[in-house]
Coordinates of C-alpha atoms (C1' of nucleotides) in Angstrom, one line a residue:
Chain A
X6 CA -46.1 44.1 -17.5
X7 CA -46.4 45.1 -21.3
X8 CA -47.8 48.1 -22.5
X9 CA -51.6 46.9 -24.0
X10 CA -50.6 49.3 -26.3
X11 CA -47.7 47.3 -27.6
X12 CA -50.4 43.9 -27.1
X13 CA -52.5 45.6 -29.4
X14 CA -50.0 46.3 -32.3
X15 CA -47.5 43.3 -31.9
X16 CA -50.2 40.4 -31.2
X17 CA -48.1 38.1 -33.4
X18 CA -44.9 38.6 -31.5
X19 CA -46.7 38.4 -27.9
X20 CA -48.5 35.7 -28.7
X21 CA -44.9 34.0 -29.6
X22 CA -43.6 34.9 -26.2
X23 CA -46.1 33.4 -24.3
X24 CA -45.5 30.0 -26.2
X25 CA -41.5 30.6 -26.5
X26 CA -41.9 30.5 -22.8
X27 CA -44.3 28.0 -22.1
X28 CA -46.5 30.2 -20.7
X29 CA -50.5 29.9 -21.8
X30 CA -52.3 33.3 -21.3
X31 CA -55.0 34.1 -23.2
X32 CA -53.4 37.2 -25.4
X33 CA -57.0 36.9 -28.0
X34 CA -59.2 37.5 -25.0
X35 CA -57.4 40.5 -24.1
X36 CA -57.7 41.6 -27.0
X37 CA -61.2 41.6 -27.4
X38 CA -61.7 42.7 -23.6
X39 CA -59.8 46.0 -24.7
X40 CA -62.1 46.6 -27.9
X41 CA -65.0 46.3 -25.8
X42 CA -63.9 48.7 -22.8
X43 CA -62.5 51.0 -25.9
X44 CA -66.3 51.5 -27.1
X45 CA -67.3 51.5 -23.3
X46 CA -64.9 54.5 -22.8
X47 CA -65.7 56.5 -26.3
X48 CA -69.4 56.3 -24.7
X49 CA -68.7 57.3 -21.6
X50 CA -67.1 60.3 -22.2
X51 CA -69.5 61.2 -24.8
X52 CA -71.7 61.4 -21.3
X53 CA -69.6 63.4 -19.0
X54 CA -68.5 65.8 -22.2
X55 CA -72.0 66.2 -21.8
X56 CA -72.6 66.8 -18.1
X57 CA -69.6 68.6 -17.7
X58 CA -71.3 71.3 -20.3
X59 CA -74.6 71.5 -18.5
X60 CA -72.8 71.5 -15.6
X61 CA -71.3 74.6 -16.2
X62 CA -74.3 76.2 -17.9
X63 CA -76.4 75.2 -14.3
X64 CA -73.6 77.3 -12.4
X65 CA -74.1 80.3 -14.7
X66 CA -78.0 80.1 -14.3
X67 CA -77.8 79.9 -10.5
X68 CA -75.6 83.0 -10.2
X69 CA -78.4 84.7 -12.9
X70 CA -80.9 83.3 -10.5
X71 CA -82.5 81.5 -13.3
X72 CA -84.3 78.7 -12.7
X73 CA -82.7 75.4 -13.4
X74 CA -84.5 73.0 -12.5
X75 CA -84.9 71.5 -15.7
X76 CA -81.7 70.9 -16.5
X77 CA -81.0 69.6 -13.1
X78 CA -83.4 66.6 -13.9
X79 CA -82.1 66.0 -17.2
X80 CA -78.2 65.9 -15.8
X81 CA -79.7 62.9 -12.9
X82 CA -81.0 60.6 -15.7
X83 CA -77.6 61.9 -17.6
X84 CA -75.5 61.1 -14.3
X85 CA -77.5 57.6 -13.8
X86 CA -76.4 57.0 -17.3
X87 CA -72.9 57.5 -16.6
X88 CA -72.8 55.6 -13.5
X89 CA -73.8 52.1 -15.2
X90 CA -71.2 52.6 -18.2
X91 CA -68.6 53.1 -15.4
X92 CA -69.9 50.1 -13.7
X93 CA -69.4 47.9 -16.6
X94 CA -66.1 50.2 -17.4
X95 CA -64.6 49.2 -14.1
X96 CA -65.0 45.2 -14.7
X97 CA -63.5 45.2 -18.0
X98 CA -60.6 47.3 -16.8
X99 CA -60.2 45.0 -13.9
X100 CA -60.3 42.1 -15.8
X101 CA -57.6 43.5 -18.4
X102 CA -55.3 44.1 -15.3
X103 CA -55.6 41.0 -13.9
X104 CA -54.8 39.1 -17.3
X105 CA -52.1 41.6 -18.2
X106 CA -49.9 40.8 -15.2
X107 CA -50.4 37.0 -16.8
X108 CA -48.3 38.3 -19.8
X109 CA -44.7 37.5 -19.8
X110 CA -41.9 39.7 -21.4
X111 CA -41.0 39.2 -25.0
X112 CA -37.5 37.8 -24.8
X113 CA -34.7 40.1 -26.4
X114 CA -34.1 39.0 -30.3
X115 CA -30.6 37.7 -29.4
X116 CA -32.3 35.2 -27.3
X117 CA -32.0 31.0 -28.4
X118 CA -35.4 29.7 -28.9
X119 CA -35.7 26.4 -26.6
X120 CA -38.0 24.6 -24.8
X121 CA -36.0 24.0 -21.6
X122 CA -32.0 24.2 -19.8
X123 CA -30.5 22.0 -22.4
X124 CA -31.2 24.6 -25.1
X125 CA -29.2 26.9 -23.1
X126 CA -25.7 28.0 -24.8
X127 CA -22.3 28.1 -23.3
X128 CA -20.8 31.8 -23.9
X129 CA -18.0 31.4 -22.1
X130 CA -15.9 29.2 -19.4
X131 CA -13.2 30.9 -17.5
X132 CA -10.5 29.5 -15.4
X133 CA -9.1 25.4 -15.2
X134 CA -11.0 23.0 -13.3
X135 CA -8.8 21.5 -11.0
X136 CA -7.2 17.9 -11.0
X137 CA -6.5 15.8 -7.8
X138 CA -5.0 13.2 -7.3
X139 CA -7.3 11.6 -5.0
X140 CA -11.2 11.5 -4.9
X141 CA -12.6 15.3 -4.2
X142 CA -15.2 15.0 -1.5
X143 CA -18.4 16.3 -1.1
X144 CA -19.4 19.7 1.0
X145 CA -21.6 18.2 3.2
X146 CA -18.5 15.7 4.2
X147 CA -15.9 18.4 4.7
X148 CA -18.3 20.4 6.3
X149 CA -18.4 17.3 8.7
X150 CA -14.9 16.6 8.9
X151 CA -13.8 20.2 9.7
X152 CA -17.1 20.7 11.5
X153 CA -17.8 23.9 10.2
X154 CA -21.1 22.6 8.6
X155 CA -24.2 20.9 10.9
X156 CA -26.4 19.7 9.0
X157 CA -28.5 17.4 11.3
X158 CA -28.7 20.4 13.7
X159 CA -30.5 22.6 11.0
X160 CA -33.1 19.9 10.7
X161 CA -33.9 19.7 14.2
X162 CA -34.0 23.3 14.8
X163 CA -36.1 24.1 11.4
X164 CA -36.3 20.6 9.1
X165 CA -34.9 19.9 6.2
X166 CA -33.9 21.9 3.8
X167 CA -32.2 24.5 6.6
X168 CA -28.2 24.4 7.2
X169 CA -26.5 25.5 10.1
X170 CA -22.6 27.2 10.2
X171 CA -20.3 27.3 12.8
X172 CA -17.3 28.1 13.7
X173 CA -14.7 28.7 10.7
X174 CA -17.6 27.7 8.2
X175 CA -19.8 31.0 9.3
X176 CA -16.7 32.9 9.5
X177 CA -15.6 31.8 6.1
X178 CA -19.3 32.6 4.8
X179 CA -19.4 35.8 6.8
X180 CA -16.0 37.0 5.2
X181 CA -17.5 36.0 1.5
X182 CA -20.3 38.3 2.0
X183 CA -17.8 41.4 3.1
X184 CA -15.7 40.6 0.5
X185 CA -18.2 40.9 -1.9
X186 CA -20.2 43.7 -0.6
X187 CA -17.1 45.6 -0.7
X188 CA -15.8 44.6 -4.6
X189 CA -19.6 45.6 -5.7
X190 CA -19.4 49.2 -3.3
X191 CA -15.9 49.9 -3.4
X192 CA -14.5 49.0 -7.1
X193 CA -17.5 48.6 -9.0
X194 CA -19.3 51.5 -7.9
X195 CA -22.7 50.2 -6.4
X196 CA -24.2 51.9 -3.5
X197 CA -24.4 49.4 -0.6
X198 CA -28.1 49.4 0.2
X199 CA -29.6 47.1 3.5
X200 CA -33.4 46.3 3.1
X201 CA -36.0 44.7 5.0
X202 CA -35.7 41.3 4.6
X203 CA -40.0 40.8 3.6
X204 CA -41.7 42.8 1.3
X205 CA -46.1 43.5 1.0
X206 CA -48.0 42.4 -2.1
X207 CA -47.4 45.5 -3.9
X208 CA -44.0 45.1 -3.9
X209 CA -43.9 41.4 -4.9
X210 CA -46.0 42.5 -7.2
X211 CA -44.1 45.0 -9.2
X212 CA -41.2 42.8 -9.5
X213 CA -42.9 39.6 -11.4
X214 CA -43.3 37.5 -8.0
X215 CA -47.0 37.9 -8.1
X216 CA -49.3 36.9 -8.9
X217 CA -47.3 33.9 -10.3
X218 CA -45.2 32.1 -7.3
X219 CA -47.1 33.0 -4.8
X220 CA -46.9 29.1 -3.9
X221 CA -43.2 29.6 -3.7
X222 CA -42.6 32.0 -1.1
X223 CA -43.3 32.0 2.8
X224 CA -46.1 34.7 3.5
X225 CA -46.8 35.8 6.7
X226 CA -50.8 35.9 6.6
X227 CA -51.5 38.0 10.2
X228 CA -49.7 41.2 8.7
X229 CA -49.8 39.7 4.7
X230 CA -46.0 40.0 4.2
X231 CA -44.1 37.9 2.2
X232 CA -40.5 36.8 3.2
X233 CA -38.4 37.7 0.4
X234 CA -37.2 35.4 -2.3
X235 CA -34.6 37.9 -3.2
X236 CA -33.2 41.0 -2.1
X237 CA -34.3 42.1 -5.7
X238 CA -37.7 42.5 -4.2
X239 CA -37.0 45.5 -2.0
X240 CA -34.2 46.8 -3.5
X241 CA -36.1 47.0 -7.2
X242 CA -39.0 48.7 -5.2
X243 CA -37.1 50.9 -3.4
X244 CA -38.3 53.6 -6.6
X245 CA -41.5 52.4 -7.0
X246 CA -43.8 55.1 -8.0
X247 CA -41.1 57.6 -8.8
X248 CA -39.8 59.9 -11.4
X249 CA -36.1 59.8 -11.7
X250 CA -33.6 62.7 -12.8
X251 CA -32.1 61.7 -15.9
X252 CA -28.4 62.8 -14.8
X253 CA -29.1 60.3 -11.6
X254 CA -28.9 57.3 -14.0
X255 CA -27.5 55.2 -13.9
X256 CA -28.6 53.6 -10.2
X257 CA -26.3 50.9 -8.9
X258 CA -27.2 49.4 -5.9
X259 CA -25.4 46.4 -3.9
X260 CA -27.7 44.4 -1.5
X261 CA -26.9 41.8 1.3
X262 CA -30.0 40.2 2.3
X263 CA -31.2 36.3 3.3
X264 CA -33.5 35.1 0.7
X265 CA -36.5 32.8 1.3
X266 CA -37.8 30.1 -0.3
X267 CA -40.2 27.6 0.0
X268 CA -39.1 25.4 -3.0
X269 CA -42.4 23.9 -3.4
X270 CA -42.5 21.0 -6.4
X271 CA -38.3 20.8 -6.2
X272 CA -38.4 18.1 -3.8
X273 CA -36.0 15.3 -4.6
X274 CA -33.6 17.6 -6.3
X275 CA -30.7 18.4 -5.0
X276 CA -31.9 17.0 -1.4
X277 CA -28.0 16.5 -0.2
X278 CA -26.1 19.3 1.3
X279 CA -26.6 22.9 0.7
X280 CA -27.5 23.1 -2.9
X281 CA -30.6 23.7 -2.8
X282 CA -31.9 25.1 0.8
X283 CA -34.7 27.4 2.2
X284 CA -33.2 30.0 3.6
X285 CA -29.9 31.0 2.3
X286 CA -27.5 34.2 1.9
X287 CA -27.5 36.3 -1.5
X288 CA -25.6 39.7 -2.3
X289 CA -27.5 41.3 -5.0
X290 CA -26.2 43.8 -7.9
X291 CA -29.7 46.1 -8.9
X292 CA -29.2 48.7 -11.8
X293 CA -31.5 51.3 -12.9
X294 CA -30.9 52.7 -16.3
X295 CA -31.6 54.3 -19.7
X296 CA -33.6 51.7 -21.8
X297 CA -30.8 52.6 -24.7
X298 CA -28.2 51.4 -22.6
X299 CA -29.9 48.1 -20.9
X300 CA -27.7 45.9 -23.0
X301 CA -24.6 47.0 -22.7
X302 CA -25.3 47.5 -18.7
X303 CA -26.5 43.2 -19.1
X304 CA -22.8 42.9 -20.0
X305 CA -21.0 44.8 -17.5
X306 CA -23.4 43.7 -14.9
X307 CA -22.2 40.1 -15.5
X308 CA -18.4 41.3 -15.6
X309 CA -19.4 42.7 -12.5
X310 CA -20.9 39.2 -10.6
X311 CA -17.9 37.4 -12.9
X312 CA -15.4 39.1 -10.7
X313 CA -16.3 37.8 -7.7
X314 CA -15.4 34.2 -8.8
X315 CA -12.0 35.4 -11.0
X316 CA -11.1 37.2 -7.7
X317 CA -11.4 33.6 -5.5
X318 CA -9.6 32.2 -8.5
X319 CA -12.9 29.5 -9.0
X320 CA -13.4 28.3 -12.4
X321 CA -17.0 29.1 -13.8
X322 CA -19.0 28.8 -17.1
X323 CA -21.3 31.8 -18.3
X324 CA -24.7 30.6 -20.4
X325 CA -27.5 32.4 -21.6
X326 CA -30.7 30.8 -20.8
X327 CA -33.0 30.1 -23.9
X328 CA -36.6 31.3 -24.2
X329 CA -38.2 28.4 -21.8
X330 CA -35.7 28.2 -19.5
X331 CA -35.9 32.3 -19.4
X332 CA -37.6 33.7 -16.0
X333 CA -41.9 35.7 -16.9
X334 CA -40.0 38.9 -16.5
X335 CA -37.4 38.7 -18.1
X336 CA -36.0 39.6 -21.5
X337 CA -32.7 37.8 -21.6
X338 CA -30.6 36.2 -19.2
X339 CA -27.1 34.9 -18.2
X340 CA -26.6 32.4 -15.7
X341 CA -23.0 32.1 -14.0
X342 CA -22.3 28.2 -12.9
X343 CA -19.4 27.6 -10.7
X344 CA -17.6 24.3 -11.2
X345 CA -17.6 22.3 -8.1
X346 CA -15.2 19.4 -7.8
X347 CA -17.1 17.4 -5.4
X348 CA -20.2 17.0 -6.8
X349 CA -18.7 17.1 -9.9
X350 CA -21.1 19.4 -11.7
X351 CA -21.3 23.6 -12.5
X352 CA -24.0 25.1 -10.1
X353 CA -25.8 28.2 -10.4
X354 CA -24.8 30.6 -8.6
X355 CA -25.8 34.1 -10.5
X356 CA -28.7 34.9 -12.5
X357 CA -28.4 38.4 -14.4
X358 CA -31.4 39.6 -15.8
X359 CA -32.6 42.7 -18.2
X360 CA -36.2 43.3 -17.6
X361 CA -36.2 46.0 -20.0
X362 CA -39.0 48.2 -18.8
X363 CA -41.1 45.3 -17.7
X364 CA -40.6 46.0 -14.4
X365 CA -40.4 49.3 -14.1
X366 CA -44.1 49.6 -16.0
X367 CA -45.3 47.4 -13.1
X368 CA -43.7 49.8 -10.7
X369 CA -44.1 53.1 -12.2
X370 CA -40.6 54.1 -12.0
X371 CA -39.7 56.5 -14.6
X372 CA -37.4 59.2 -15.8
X373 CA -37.4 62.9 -17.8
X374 CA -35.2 62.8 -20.8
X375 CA -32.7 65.0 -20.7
X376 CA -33.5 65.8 -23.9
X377 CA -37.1 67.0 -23.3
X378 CA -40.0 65.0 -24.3
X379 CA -42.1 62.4 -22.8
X380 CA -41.5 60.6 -19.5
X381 CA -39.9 57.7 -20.0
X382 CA -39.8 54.0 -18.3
X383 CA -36.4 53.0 -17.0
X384 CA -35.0 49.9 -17.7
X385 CA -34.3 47.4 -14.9
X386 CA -31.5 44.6 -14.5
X387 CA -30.5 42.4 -11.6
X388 CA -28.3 40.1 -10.9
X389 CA -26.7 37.9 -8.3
X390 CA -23.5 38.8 -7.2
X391 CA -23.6 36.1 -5.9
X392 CA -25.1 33.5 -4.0
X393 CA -24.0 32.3 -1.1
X394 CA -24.3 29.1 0.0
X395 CA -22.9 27.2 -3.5
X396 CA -20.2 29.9 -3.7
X397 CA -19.4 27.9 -0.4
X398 CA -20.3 25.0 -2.1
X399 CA -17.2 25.6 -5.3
X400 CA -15.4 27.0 -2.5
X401 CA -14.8 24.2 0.0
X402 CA -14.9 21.2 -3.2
X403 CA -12.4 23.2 -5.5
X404 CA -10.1 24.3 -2.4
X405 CA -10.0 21.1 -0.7
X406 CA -7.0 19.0 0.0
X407 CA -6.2 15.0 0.7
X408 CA -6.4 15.7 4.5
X409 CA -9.6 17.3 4.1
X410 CA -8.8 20.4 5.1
X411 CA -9.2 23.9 3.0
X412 CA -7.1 26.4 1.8
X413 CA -8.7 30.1 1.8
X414 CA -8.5 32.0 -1.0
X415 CA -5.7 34.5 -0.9
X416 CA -9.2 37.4 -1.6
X417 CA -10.1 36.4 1.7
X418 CA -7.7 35.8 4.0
X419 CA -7.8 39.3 5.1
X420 CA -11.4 38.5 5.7
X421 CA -10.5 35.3 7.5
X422 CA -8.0 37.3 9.6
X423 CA -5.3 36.4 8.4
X424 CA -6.1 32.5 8.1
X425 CA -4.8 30.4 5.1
X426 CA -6.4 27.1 6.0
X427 CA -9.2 26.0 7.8
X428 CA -8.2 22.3 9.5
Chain B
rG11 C1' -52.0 50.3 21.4
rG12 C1' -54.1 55.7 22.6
rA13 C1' -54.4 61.2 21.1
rG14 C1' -53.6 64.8 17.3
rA15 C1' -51.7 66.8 12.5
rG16 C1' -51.1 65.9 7.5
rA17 C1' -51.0 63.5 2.2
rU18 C1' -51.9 68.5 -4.0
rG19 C1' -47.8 68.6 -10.4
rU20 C1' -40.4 66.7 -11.2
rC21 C1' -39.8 69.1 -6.2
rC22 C1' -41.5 72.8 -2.5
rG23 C1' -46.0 75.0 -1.7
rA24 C1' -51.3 77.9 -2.0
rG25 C1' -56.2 76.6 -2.3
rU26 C1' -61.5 73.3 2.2
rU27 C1' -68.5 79.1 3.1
rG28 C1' -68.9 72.9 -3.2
rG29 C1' -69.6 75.8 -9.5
rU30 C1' -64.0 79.1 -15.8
rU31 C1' -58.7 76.1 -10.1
rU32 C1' -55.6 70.8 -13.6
rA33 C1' -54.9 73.8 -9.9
rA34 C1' -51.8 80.4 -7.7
rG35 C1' -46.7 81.3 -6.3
rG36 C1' -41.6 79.5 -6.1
rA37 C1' -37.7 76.0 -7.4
rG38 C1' -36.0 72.9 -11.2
rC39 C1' -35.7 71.9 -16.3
rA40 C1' -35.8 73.6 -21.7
rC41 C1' -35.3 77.5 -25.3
rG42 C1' -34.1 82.6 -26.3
rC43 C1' -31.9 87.5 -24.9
rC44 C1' -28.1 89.9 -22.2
rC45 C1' -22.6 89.0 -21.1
rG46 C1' -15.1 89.3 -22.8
rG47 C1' -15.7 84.4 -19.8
rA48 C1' -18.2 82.4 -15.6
rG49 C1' -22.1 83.8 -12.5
rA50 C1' -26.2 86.8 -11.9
rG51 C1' -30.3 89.0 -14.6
rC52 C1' -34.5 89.3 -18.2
rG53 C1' -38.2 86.8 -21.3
rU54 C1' -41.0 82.5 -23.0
rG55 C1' -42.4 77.5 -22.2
rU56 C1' -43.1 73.2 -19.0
rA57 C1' -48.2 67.8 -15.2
rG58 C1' -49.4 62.7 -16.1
rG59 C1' -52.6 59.2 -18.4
rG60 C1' -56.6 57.7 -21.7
rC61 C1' -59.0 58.1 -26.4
rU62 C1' -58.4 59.6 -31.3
rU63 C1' -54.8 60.6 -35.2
rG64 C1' -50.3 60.5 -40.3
rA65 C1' -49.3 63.9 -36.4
rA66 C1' -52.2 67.0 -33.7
rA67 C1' -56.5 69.6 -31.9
rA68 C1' -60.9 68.5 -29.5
rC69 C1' -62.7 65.3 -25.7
rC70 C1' -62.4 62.3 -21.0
rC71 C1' -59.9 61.0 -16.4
rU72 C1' -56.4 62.1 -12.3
rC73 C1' -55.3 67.0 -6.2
rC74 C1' -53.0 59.4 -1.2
rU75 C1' -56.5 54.8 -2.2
rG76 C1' -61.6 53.0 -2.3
rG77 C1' -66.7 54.1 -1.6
rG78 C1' -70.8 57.9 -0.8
rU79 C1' -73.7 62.7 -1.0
rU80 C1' -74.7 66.2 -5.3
rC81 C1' -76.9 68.5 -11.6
rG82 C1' -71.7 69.5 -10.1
rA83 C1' -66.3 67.6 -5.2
rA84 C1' -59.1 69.0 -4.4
rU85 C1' -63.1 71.2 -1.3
rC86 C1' -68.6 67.7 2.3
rC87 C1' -69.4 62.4 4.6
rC88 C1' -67.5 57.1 5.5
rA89 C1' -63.6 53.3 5.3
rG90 C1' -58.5 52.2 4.4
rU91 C1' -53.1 53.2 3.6
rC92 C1' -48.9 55.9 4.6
rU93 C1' -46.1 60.1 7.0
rC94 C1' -45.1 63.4 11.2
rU95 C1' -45.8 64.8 16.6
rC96 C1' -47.0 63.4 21.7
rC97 C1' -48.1 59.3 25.2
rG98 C1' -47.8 54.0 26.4
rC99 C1' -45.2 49.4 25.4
rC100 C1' -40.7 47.0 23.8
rA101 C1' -35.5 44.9 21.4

RNA sequence: GGAGAGAUGUCCGAGUUGGUUUAAGGAGCACGCCCGGAGAGCGUGUAGGGCUUGAAAACCCUCCUGGGUUCGAAUCCCAGUCUCUCCGCCA
């Protein structure tokens, strides 16, 4: 959510958001709502400056035993007064909310202006994509072959769009997820966090997922939770409504969690295999910080999710995403995209955002300057480190050999216990 | 699910016969003094938001949330949320 403050005096450069993302609130009305509960407000208070006076006055005649009577009326019809302007107050202020939480965030200056993913830029590619000498296969056929993957099972158990692991294949995934979990904790200095896996409205709220995708996420109407679309949820919220030390930033946190989603108006893409399913595994990387350091913590958090692929020795691309392509909350955004030989394409596997203090305005989660002053709103980021199931995906494709079988990454074979290749 | 207790500022914690209590006291933090250094000690300051403004003052709002009673509510009434204790149920 943006400050109506900053609205107010940067109209222009709002309004340019809103179209640089393809969004279409209504920034003018806003505008005018405010003026209008502005003058609402000013006459309000006039009112209760008023009563509060009298008030006082009545209080003083009462313990004279003076008879007040006649000030009493006049404070009712003063009181009535009041009442209505609050009223009327009250719906303009809701109103305002409600439209507010339709403003996206201004994307960061360094951001390419583009209407969608093709106007995304290339900032880096790391590591060789690898050459066989015979025709890579797909996951969903070495998942068959070695039988580690099932997915016909998944569909009769759930439906489509569900897979099913077994054997070396959940090992392999289970091993991916402690390997991670312990780079982020153990090198890289983010506290392992485990969360509940759904989240309430408030929550999906304060990080961007309301009221916007609502559609896109599985809610659980008898208690109204939501199923989380990403462990961001819970772990961002985790400080909602609080006031942080300055010396405790900055936050690092490291989440394992299965993420949800319903994928509604994606159908056709990416139907085959595990690229795009439901339900699927996700470690998170969640920072907290000073708003003077966000960008330089946008770097290191990538570096951080980065790792994870340079360690499993899989070759990757980094792009930032241009306005369009860039998420209602955020400011600016890399997107990490393993190569993976058998479909013959990068996928995206990590997503690192800075929400600046978009977020944290939503949620209320800010910090005392060291320095004195003001409280301050902290600056969020998050980003996958990573996702799980195309991680398997690059894995399996990149690793595979002519017999079908896979080598594990030397990373996890103490993960794998000991195993070097899964036949 | 049943019974009870509670929710106050950055934190802890007073205040519930309605009326200079936005709120005592303490901690923390900031500044200053003291000190060979560290520590301790002493003094001063310190809620958030809105509105306005060059900046401020003034003013308004906020004692979990939302309603209500009243000239006036942290204090009274109703509903809800959350926390704790006990009982029941259960992985």
């Amino acid at each position: 959510m943006l400050d109506l403050k900053f609205i107010r005096e940067n109209v222009e450069k709002v309004k340019e958001a809103v179209k640089n993302k393809n969004e279409k609130t209504d920034v003018e009305l806003i505008l005018s709502l405010d003026e209008k509960r502005r003058s609402l407000l000013s006459e309000a208070n006039e009112l209760k400056h008023q009563r509060n006076v009298v008030t006082e006055k009545i209080a003083q005649m009462k313990k004279a035993k003076q008879d007040a009577k006649e000030e009493i009326e006049r404070m009712r019809k003063v009181s009535d007064q009041i009442d209505s302007l609050d009223k009327e107050l009250k719906e303009v202020e809701e109103k305002i909310a409600s439209l507010l939480l339709t403003v996206p965030n201004v994307p960061h200056s360094s951001v390419p202006i583009g209407f969608d993913e093709d106007l995304n830029v290339v900032v880096k590619t790391w590591g060789e994509v690898p050459k066989f000498d015979f025709e890579p296969r797909p996951h969903w056929e070495l998942g068959q072959i070695l039988g580690i993957l099932d997915l016909p099972k998944a569909a009769k158990v759930t439906g489509t769009g569900f897979l099913v692991l077994t054997g070396k294949g959940a090992k392999l995934q289970r091993a991916l997820i402690n390997f991670m979990l312990d780079l982020h904790s153990n090198k890289q200095g983010y506290k392992e966090i485990l969360p509940p896996f759904m989240a309430n409205r408030q929550s999906m709220t304060g990080t961007g997922q309301l009221p916007k995708l609502e559609e896109d996420m599985y809610l659980c109407e008898k208690d109204d939770l939501f199923l989380i679309p990403t462990a961001e949820v819970p772990v961002t919220n985790l400080h909602r409504d609080e006031v942080l030390k300055a010396e405790e930033l900055p936050i690092y946190y490291t989440a394992y969690t299965a993420c949800f989603r319903r994928e509604a108006g994606a159908y056709g893409k990416d139907t085959r295999g595990m690229i795009r399913v439901h339900q699927f595994d996700k470690v998170e990387l969640v920072k907290f910080v000073k708003p003077e350091t966000s960008y330089e913590e946008l770097e290191s958090l990538v570096k951080d999710a980065e790792e994870v692929f340079q360690l499993l020795k899989l070759p990757y691309r980094v792009r930032v995403l241009c306005t369009g392509d860039l998420s209602f909350a955020a400011a600016k955004c890399y997107d990490i995209e393993a190569w993976a030989a058998g479909v013959g394409k990068y996928l995206e596997v990590s997503s690192c955002s800075n929400f600046e203090d978009f977020q944290a305005r939503r949620m209320g989660i800010r910090f005392r300057p060291k320095e004195g002053g003001k409280l301050q709103y902290v600056h969020t980021l998050n980003g996958s480190g990573v996702a799980l199931p195309r991680t398997m995906i690059a894995l399996l494709e990149n690793y595979q050999t002519k017999q079908g079988t896979i080598i594990v990454p030397e990373a996890l074979r103490t993960y794998m216990g000991g195993l070097e290749e899964i036949k």
